[in-house]
Amino acid sequence: RRERERETDDSGFYAGGPIPLPGVSVTMDDVALNGTNRVVLDGVLSPEECGIILGLATAAVSSGDGYRGRRSPHTPHEKFQGLTVLRALRLSQEGRVSQSDARLLYDISERVRALLQSYFRSPSHLFFSFTHLVCRSAVTGDQEGRTDLSHPIHVDNCLLEPETRQCWREPPAFTHRDLSALLYLNDDFQGGQLIFTDRDAKTVTASVSPQCGRLVGFSSGPVNPHGVYAVTAGRRCALAMWFTLERKHRDMEREEVDAVWGAEGQKVMAEKEDESPQPPRSGRSEGGRGRRVGRERGMEVRDEL
């Protein structure tokens, strides 16, 4: 549509930068997705890695903690479950899940940050705003005649008003979010496609089907209204991530994880320095202590994809 072709994005991101990781390819770009600052990358995860993270989700459920199986806040026809990186770390410390599996979840999110910071030519460092392993499952026997969405059309950092085509960047929207990402883990379910729409929240401009290792990235502002078609059978799992360009809005829970794994990593490296003289891998993100931004956790179920 011509109207969408004229629409510009003032986020500071410019799609089309290099892909810094081997084996990852651009499957759909702005043109294929009929929009601005959108991309689909394939090959971000191996089938083995998808299996490990899906197993982590299942283990967290069986542990009786970490996941809360409840009706989705968006539809009564699905159950919603989520696990944060910090909760995964705590579960691993308690021996409820594998520490290597929990660490893989963290490492994968760092992989995504590197990919999107490069591809969207970020004007400055990307800080994690929130990271959430999300599974939504169809409620058996409650799908007949269903017409709703798994997640209604919305914009990640402003309040979309379809009637006027305006998007108001004010609370309760997560106004500090700048870049959004969804990394899919499986495709053995029915429905659940991600859709982009026009600002009328009705006209679908692009659709993306989840599959293992497929990453969707897009700027979080009004050029990218999106939602999710109903999951009518099975369980759909994805790692949802949001990034901010503002250090003060970084995820302080993640810094707790950085501190723990960073210290453990240094200890392991010190013990194995003579055996394996390879450069250390640090998981620390920028910044140290700072004020906690609690709003993310309190509203985390609002827009998980």
mmCIF file of C-alpha atoms in Angstrom:
data_model
loop_
_atom_site.group_PDB
_atom_site.id
_atom_site.type_symbol
_atom_site.label_atom_id
_atom_site.label_comp_id
_atom_site.label_asym_id
_atom_site.label_seq_id
_atom_site.Cartn_x
_atom_site.Cartn_y
_atom_site.Cartn_z
ATOM 1 C CA ARG A 1 0.000 0.000 0.000
ATOM 2 C CA ARG A 2 1.262 3.476 -0.862
ATOM 3 C CA GLU A 3 0.357 4.820 2.559
ATOM 4 C CA ARG A 4 2.688 2.338 4.227
ATOM 5 C CA GLU A 5 5.442 3.026 1.735
ATOM 6 C CA ARG A 6 5.383 6.701 2.750
ATOM 7 C CA GLU A 7 5.477 5.949 6.455
ATOM 8 C CA THR A 8 8.819 6.664 8.086
ATOM 9 C CA ASP A 9 10.292 5.383 11.331
ATOM 10 C CA ASP A 10 11.994 7.856 13.671
ATOM 11 C CA SER A 11 13.467 5.120 15.886
ATOM 12 C CA GLY A 12 17.029 5.627 14.654
ATOM 13 C CA PHE A 13 17.247 2.054 13.360
ATOM 14 C CA TYR A 14 18.027 1.308 9.718
ATOM 15 C CA ALA A 15 17.456 -2.246 8.523
ATOM 16 C CA GLY A 16 19.927 -3.905 6.208
ATOM 17 C CA GLY A 17 23.136 -4.070 8.209
ATOM 18 C CA PRO A 18 25.515 -7.067 8.178
ATOM 19 C CA ILE A 19 24.712 -10.444 9.751
ATOM 20 C CA PRO A 20 27.623 -11.143 12.134
ATOM 21 C CA LEU A 21 26.953 -14.841 12.772
ATOM 22 C CA PRO A 22 27.652 -17.626 10.250
ATOM 23 C CA GLY A 23 24.732 -19.799 9.229
ATOM 24 C CA VAL A 24 22.134 -17.076 9.827
ATOM 25 C CA SER A 25 20.325 -15.736 6.770
ATOM 26 C CA VAL A 26 17.719 -13.094 5.960
ATOM 27 C CA THR A 27 14.507 -14.849 4.935
ATOM 28 C CA MET A 28 12.252 -11.769 4.797
ATOM 29 C CA ASP A 29 13.274 -8.119 4.760
ATOM 30 C CA ASP A 30 11.323 -4.851 4.765
ATOM 31 C CA VAL A 31 10.143 -5.417 1.221
ATOM 32 C CA ALA A 32 8.957 -8.975 1.804
ATOM 33 C CA LEU A 33 7.326 -7.950 5.087
ATOM 34 C CA ASN A 34 5.695 -4.891 3.493
ATOM 35 C CA GLY A 35 6.852 -2.520 6.210
ATOM 36 C CA THR A 36 9.640 -0.567 7.865
ATOM 37 C CA ASN A 37 12.424 -1.914 10.092
ATOM 38 C CA ARG A 38 11.233 -5.530 10.065
ATOM 39 C CA VAL A 39 13.248 -8.688 9.465
ATOM 40 C CA VAL A 40 12.970 -12.471 9.628
ATOM 41 C CA LEU A 41 16.250 -14.325 10.194
ATOM 42 C CA ASP A 42 16.548 -18.105 9.989
ATOM 43 C CA GLY A 43 19.244 -20.400 11.375
ATOM 44 C CA VAL A 44 19.614 -18.566 14.690
ATOM 45 C CA LEU A 45 19.196 -21.822 16.640
ATOM 46 C CA SER A 46 20.007 -25.413 15.816
ATOM 47 C CA PRO A 47 17.334 -28.098 16.233
ATOM 48 C CA GLU A 48 19.282 -29.363 19.238
ATOM 49 C CA GLU A 49 19.220 -25.936 20.884
ATOM 50 C CA CYS A 50 15.483 -25.600 20.251
ATOM 51 C CA GLY A 51 14.996 -28.971 21.910
ATOM 52 C CA ILE A 52 17.057 -27.979 24.938
ATOM 53 C CA ILE A 53 15.110 -24.765 25.534
ATOM 54 C CA LEU A 54 11.775 -26.528 25.011
ATOM 55 C CA GLY A 55 12.961 -29.073 27.553
ATOM 56 C CA LEU A 56 13.838 -26.246 29.932
ATOM 57 C CA ALA A 57 10.282 -24.960 29.611
ATOM 58 C CA THR A 58 8.865 -28.394 30.352
ATOM 59 C CA ALA A 59 11.216 -28.912 33.293
ATOM 60 C CA ALA A 60 10.239 -25.552 34.766
ATOM 61 C CA VAL A 61 6.587 -26.563 34.595
ATOM 62 C CA SER A 62 7.222 -29.941 36.253
ATOM 63 C CA SER A 63 9.273 -28.306 39.019
ATOM 64 C CA GLY A 64 6.135 -26.629 40.271
ATOM 65 C CA ASP A 65 7.786 -23.229 40.114
ATOM 66 C CA GLY A 66 9.027 -20.733 37.554
ATOM 67 C CA TYR A 67 6.061 -21.191 35.231
ATOM 68 C CA ARG A 68 2.541 -20.297 36.211
ATOM 69 C CA GLY A 69 0.040 -22.234 34.120
ATOM 70 C CA ARG A 70 -3.006 -19.992 33.897
ATOM 71 C CA ARG A 71 -5.501 -18.717 31.398
ATOM 72 C CA SER A 72 -3.972 -16.248 29.008
ATOM 73 C CA PRO A 73 -4.589 -12.582 29.884
ATOM 74 C CA HIS A 74 -5.552 -12.101 26.228
ATOM 75 C CA THR A 75 -7.960 -14.980 25.573
ATOM 76 C CA PRO A 76 -9.813 -17.591 27.659
ATOM 77 C CA HIS A 77 -9.076 -20.227 24.996
ATOM 78 C CA GLU A 78 -5.352 -20.539 25.789
ATOM 79 C CA LYS A 79 -3.100 -21.096 28.775
ATOM 80 C CA PHE A 80 -0.101 -18.852 29.221
ATOM 81 C CA GLN A 81 3.247 -19.735 30.817
ATOM 82 C CA GLY A 82 6.434 -17.711 31.130
ATOM 83 C CA LEU A 83 9.959 -18.026 32.508
ATOM 84 C CA THR A 84 12.461 -15.215 32.979
ATOM 85 C CA VAL A 85 16.219 -15.619 32.698
ATOM 86 C CA LEU A 86 16.624 -14.815 36.398
ATOM 87 C CA ARG A 87 14.046 -17.429 37.381
ATOM 88 C CA ALA A 88 15.809 -19.977 35.172
ATOM 89 C CA LEU A 89 19.064 -19.216 37.006
ATOM 90 C CA ARG A 90 17.393 -19.615 40.401
ATOM 91 C CA LEU A 91 15.835 -22.930 39.377
ATOM 92 C CA SER A 92 19.251 -24.166 38.224
ATOM 93 C CA GLN A 93 20.814 -23.144 41.543
ATOM 94 C CA GLU A 94 18.107 -25.125 43.332
ATOM 95 C CA GLY A 95 18.840 -28.143 41.167
ATOM 96 C CA ARG A 96 15.424 -28.119 39.515
ATOM 97 C CA VAL A 97 16.730 -27.519 36.008
ATOM 98 C CA SER A 98 20.094 -28.042 34.351
ATOM 99 C CA GLN A 99 22.494 -25.151 34.834
ATOM 100 C CA SER A 100 23.830 -25.600 31.289
ATOM 101 C CA ASP A 101 20.281 -25.387 29.919
ATOM 102 C CA ALA A 102 19.547 -22.241 31.898
ATOM 103 C CA ARG A 103 22.832 -20.724 30.747
ATOM 104 C CA LEU A 104 21.996 -21.567 27.129
ATOM 105 C CA LEU A 105 18.811 -19.516 27.463
ATOM 106 C CA TYR A 106 20.929 -16.557 28.530
ATOM 107 C CA ASP A 107 23.552 -17.086 25.810
ATOM 108 C CA ILE A 108 20.893 -17.326 23.105
ATOM 109 C CA SER A 109 19.454 -13.964 24.109
ATOM 110 C CA GLU A 110 22.924 -12.433 23.826
ATOM 111 C CA ARG A 111 23.189 -13.957 20.351
ATOM 112 C CA VAL A 112 19.951 -12.206 19.393
ATOM 113 C CA ARG A 113 21.184 -8.879 20.720
ATOM 114 C CA ALA A 114 24.342 -9.110 18.603
ATOM 115 C CA LEU A 115 22.372 -9.991 15.474
ATOM 116 C CA LEU A 116 19.814 -7.220 15.786
ATOM 117 C CA GLN A 117 22.251 -4.539 16.903
ATOM 118 C CA SER A 118 24.186 -5.178 13.702
ATOM 119 C CA TYR A 119 21.304 -5.735 11.281
ATOM 120 C CA PHE A 120 19.357 -2.656 12.395
ATOM 121 C CA ARG A 121 22.532 -0.564 12.623
ATOM 122 C CA SER A 122 21.657 0.528 16.132
ATOM 123 C CA PRO A 123 22.679 4.148 16.826
ATOM 124 C CA SER A 124 23.996 3.104 20.261
ATOM 125 C CA HIS A 125 24.314 0.084 22.543
ATOM 126 C CA LEU A 126 21.205 -2.062 22.958
ATOM 127 C CA PHE A 127 20.271 -2.828 26.563
ATOM 128 C CA PHE A 128 17.891 -5.614 27.455
ATOM 129 C CA SER A 129 14.597 -4.251 28.703
ATOM 130 C CA PHE A 130 12.934 -7.623 29.317
ATOM 131 C CA THR A 131 13.466 -11.260 28.312
ATOM 132 C CA HIS A 132 10.791 -13.933 28.641
ATOM 133 C CA LEU A 133 10.523 -17.552 27.534
ATOM 134 C CA VAL A 134 6.821 -17.762 26.696
ATOM 135 C CA CYS A 135 4.611 -20.754 25.923
ATOM 136 C CA ARG A 136 0.926 -20.541 25.101
ATOM 137 C CA SER A 137 -1.193 -23.669 24.802
ATOM 138 C CA ALA A 138 -4.622 -24.210 23.284
ATOM 139 C CA VAL A 139 -7.236 -25.280 25.820
ATOM 140 C CA THR A 140 -8.461 -28.665 24.609
ATOM 141 C CA GLY A 141 -12.164 -28.761 23.781
ATOM 142 C CA ASP A 142 -12.461 -24.969 23.819
ATOM 143 C CA GLN A 143 -11.577 -24.023 20.229
ATOM 144 C CA GLU A 144 -14.763 -24.542 18.203
ATOM 145 C CA GLY A 145 -16.027 -21.387 16.556
ATOM 146 C CA ARG A 146 -13.153 -19.338 17.870
ATOM 147 C CA THR A 147 -12.713 -15.938 16.209
ATOM 148 C CA ASP A 148 -10.416 -14.076 18.613
ATOM 149 C CA LEU A 149 -6.644 -13.624 18.437
ATOM 150 C CA SER A 150 -4.063 -15.221 20.676
ATOM 151 C CA HIS A 151 -2.751 -11.701 21.155
ATOM 152 C CA PRO A 152 -4.706 -8.611 20.011
ATOM 153 C CA ILE A 153 -3.136 -6.101 17.649
ATOM 154 C CA HIS A 154 -0.959 -3.647 19.547
ATOM 155 C CA VAL A 155 2.239 -1.582 19.396
ATOM 156 C CA ASP A 156 4.998 -2.286 21.885
ATOM 157 C CA ASN A 157 5.855 1.245 23.033
ATOM 158 C CA CYS A 158 2.666 3.254 22.517
ATOM 159 C CA LEU A 159 -1.106 2.964 22.830
ATOM 160 C CA LEU A 160 -2.588 2.311 19.389
ATOM 161 C CA GLU A 161 -5.859 4.100 18.576
ATOM 162 C CA PRO A 162 -7.012 2.459 15.323
ATOM 163 C CA GLU A 163 -9.916 4.844 14.768
ATOM 164 C CA THR A 164 -7.612 7.863 14.474
ATOM 165 C CA ARG A 165 -4.499 5.898 13.413
ATOM 166 C CA GLN A 166 -2.646 7.569 16.284
ATOM 167 C CA CYS A 167 -0.323 5.870 18.761
ATOM 168 C CA TRP A 168 0.121 7.606 22.091
ATOM 169 C CA ARG A 169 3.536 7.155 23.694
ATOM 170 C CA GLU A 170 2.424 7.415 27.287
ATOM 171 C CA PRO A 171 1.748 5.086 30.252
ATOM 172 C CA PRO A 172 0.652 2.361 30.611
ATOM 173 C CA ALA A 173 2.575 1.628 27.381
ATOM 174 C CA PHE A 174 6.194 0.508 27.767
ATOM 175 C CA THR A 175 7.407 3.767 26.280
ATOM 176 C CA HIS A 176 11.112 2.971 26.755
ATOM 177 C CA ARG A 177 11.095 -0.056 24.428
ATOM 178 C CA ASP A 178 12.919 0.579 21.169
ATOM 179 C CA LEU A 179 13.426 -2.803 19.491
ATOM 180 C CA SER A 180 11.384 -6.015 19.741
ATOM 181 C CA ALA A 181 12.390 -9.607 19.001
ATOM 182 C CA LEU A 182 10.762 -13.026 18.917
ATOM 183 C CA LEU A 183 12.819 -16.199 18.619
ATOM 184 C CA TYR A 184 10.677 -19.234 17.850
ATOM 185 C CA LEU A 185 11.368 -22.710 19.191
ATOM 186 C CA ASN A 186 8.838 -24.991 17.496
ATOM 187 C CA ASP A 187 6.159 -25.394 14.846
ATOM 188 C CA ASP A 188 4.233 -28.452 16.071
ATOM 189 C CA PHE A 189 1.023 -26.571 16.806
ATOM 190 C CA GLN A 190 -1.838 -25.075 14.825
ATOM 191 C CA GLY A 191 -2.280 -21.349 14.261
ATOM 192 C CA GLY A 192 -0.062 -18.902 16.129
ATOM 193 C CA GLN A 193 1.306 -16.915 13.174
ATOM 194 C CA LEU A 194 2.680 -13.471 13.924
ATOM 195 C CA ILE A 195 0.916 -10.790 11.891
ATOM 196 C CA PHE A 196 1.748 -7.180 11.141
ATOM 197 C CA THR A 197 -1.098 -4.808 10.346
ATOM 198 C CA ASP A 198 -1.800 -1.314 9.192
ATOM 199 C CA ARG A 199 -2.557 1.248 11.897
ATOM 200 C CA ASP A 200 -6.243 0.415 11.482
ATOM 201 C CA ALA A 201 -5.432 -2.862 13.333
ATOM 202 C CA LYS A 202 -7.424 -4.730 10.672
ATOM 203 C CA THR A 203 -5.483 -4.759 7.412
ATOM 204 C CA VAL A 204 -2.867 -7.508 7.599
ATOM 205 C CA THR A 205 0.318 -6.438 5.809
ATOM 206 C CA ALA A 206 2.503 -9.487 6.555
ATOM 207 C CA SER A 207 2.373 -12.874 8.268
ATOM 208 C CA VAL A 208 5.210 -14.965 9.718
ATOM 209 C CA SER A 209 4.908 -18.652 10.597
ATOM 210 C CA PRO A 210 6.985 -19.771 13.602
ATOM 211 C CA GLN A 211 9.610 -22.487 13.254
ATOM 212 C CA CYS A 212 12.691 -23.569 15.191
ATOM 213 C CA GLY A 213 15.474 -20.976 15.037
ATOM 214 C CA ARG A 214 13.428 -18.287 13.282
ATOM 215 C CA LEU A 215 13.963 -14.784 14.650
ATOM 216 C CA VAL A 216 11.645 -11.861 13.962
ATOM 217 C CA GLY A 217 12.974 -8.406 14.805
ATOM 218 C CA PHE A 218 11.284 -5.030 14.409
ATOM 219 C CA SER A 219 11.314 -1.526 15.815
ATOM 220 C CA SER A 220 8.886 -1.178 18.707
ATOM 221 C CA GLY A 221 7.061 1.950 17.548
ATOM 222 C CA PRO A 222 3.895 2.816 15.609
ATOM 223 C CA VAL A 223 5.162 1.635 12.212
ATOM 224 C CA ASN A 224 4.857 -1.945 13.476
ATOM 225 C CA PRO A 225 1.429 -2.845 14.865
ATOM 226 C CA HIS A 226 1.321 -6.607 15.337
ATOM 227 C CA GLY A 227 -0.534 -9.489 16.958
ATOM 228 C CA VAL A 228 -0.789 -13.284 16.974
ATOM 229 C CA TYR A 229 -3.373 -15.539 15.370
ATOM 230 C CA ALA A 230 -5.139 -17.975 17.675
ATOM 231 C CA VAL A 231 -3.263 -21.090 18.767
ATOM 232 C CA THR A 232 -5.962 -23.708 18.200
ATOM 233 C CA ALA A 233 -4.006 -26.883 18.990
ATOM 234 C CA GLY A 234 -0.733 -27.687 20.730
ATOM 235 C CA ARG A 235 1.813 -25.461 22.488
ATOM 236 C CA ARG A 236 3.658 -22.549 20.884
ATOM 237 C CA CYS A 237 6.918 -21.466 22.562
ATOM 238 C CA ALA A 238 9.135 -18.468 21.835
ATOM 239 C CA LEU A 239 11.771 -16.345 23.504
ATOM 240 C CA ALA A 240 10.430 -12.786 23.608
ATOM 241 C CA MET A 241 12.915 -9.946 24.021
ATOM 242 C CA TRP A 242 12.697 -6.190 24.148
ATOM 243 C CA PHE A 243 15.601 -3.759 23.979
ATOM 244 C CA THR A 244 16.074 -0.145 24.935
ATOM 245 C CA LEU A 245 18.652 2.432 23.905
ATOM 246 C CA GLU A 246 18.457 4.046 27.347
ATOM 247 C CA ARG A 247 20.724 2.626 30.014
ATOM 248 C CA LYS A 248 18.442 3.784 32.828
ATOM 249 C CA HIS A 249 15.709 1.474 31.526
ATOM 250 C CA ARG A 250 17.886 -1.646 31.324
ATOM 251 C CA ASP A 251 16.621 -4.826 32.975
ATOM 252 C CA MET A 252 18.079 -4.871 36.487
ATOM 253 C CA GLU A 253 17.068 -8.507 37.004
ATOM 254 C CA ARG A 254 19.281 -9.401 34.083
ATOM 255 C CA GLU A 255 22.189 -7.659 35.741
ATOM 256 C CA GLU A 256 21.713 -9.994 38.706
ATOM 257 C CA VAL A 257 22.158 -12.900 36.295
ATOM 258 C CA ASP A 258 25.166 -11.214 34.680
ATOM 259 C CA ALA A 259 26.800 -10.858 38.083
ATOM 260 C CA VAL A 260 26.279 -14.503 39.080
ATOM 261 C CA TRP A 261 27.276 -16.096 35.809
ATOM 262 C CA GLY A 262 30.080 -13.601 35.290
ATOM 263 C CA ALA A 263 31.657 -14.531 38.639
ATOM 264 C CA GLU A 264 31.196 -18.250 38.036
ATOM 265 C CA GLY A 265 32.657 -17.908 34.561
ATOM 266 C CA GLN A 266 35.764 -16.201 35.896
ATOM 267 C CA LYS A 267 36.193 -18.953 38.492
ATOM 268 C CA VAL A 268 35.913 -21.701 35.900
ATOM 269 C CA MET A 269 38.321 -19.924 33.588
ATOM 270 C CA ALA A 270 40.844 -19.508 36.402
ATOM 271 C CA GLU A 271 40.672 -23.217 37.192
ATOM 272 C CA LYS A 272 41.049 -24.256 33.549
ATOM 273 C CA GLU A 273 43.444 -21.569 32.399
ATOM 274 C CA ASP A 274 46.390 -23.944 32.082
ATOM 275 C CA GLU A 275 44.318 -26.644 30.378
ATOM 276 C CA SER A 276 42.456 -24.497 27.890
ATOM 277 C CA PRO A 277 44.193 -21.215 27.004
ATOM 278 C CA GLN A 278 41.206 -19.742 25.155
ATOM 279 C CA PRO A 279 39.921 -16.199 25.697
ATOM 280 C CA PRO A 280 37.248 -15.880 28.415
ATOM 281 C CA ARG A 281 33.606 -15.395 27.525
ATOM 282 C CA SER A 282 31.996 -12.752 29.654
ATOM 283 C CA GLY A 283 28.254 -12.499 30.084
ATOM 284 C CA ARG A 284 28.331 -9.084 31.698
ATOM 285 C CA SER A 285 26.321 -6.324 30.111
ATOM 286 C CA GLU A 286 27.085 -2.654 30.413
ATOM 287 C CA GLY A 287 26.358 -0.838 33.602
ATOM 288 C CA GLY A 288 26.538 -1.855 37.230
ATOM 289 C CA ARG A 289 24.058 -1.116 39.909
ATOM 290 C CA GLY A 290 21.153 1.167 39.175
ATOM 291 C CA ARG A 291 17.620 1.773 40.189
ATOM 292 C CA ARG A 292 15.262 -1.154 39.649
ATOM 293 C CA VAL A 293 12.649 -0.710 37.007
ATOM 294 C CA GLY A 294 9.837 -2.779 38.485
ATOM 295 C CA ARG A 295 7.144 -1.930 35.995
ATOM 296 C CA GLU A 296 8.252 -4.647 33.579
ATOM 297 C CA ARG A 297 7.675 -7.465 36.040
ATOM 298 C CA GLY A 298 4.368 -6.105 37.235
ATOM 299 C CA MET A 299 2.953 -5.943 33.714
ATOM 300 C CA GLU A 300 4.913 -8.703 32.025
ATOM 301 C CA VAL A 301 1.856 -10.559 30.729
ATOM 302 C CA ARG A 302 0.505 -7.602 28.775
ATOM 303 C CA ASP A 303 2.285 -8.162 25.491
ATOM 304 C CA GLU A 304 4.160 -11.425 25.423
ATOM 305 C CA LEU A 305 4.260 -12.848 21.897
#
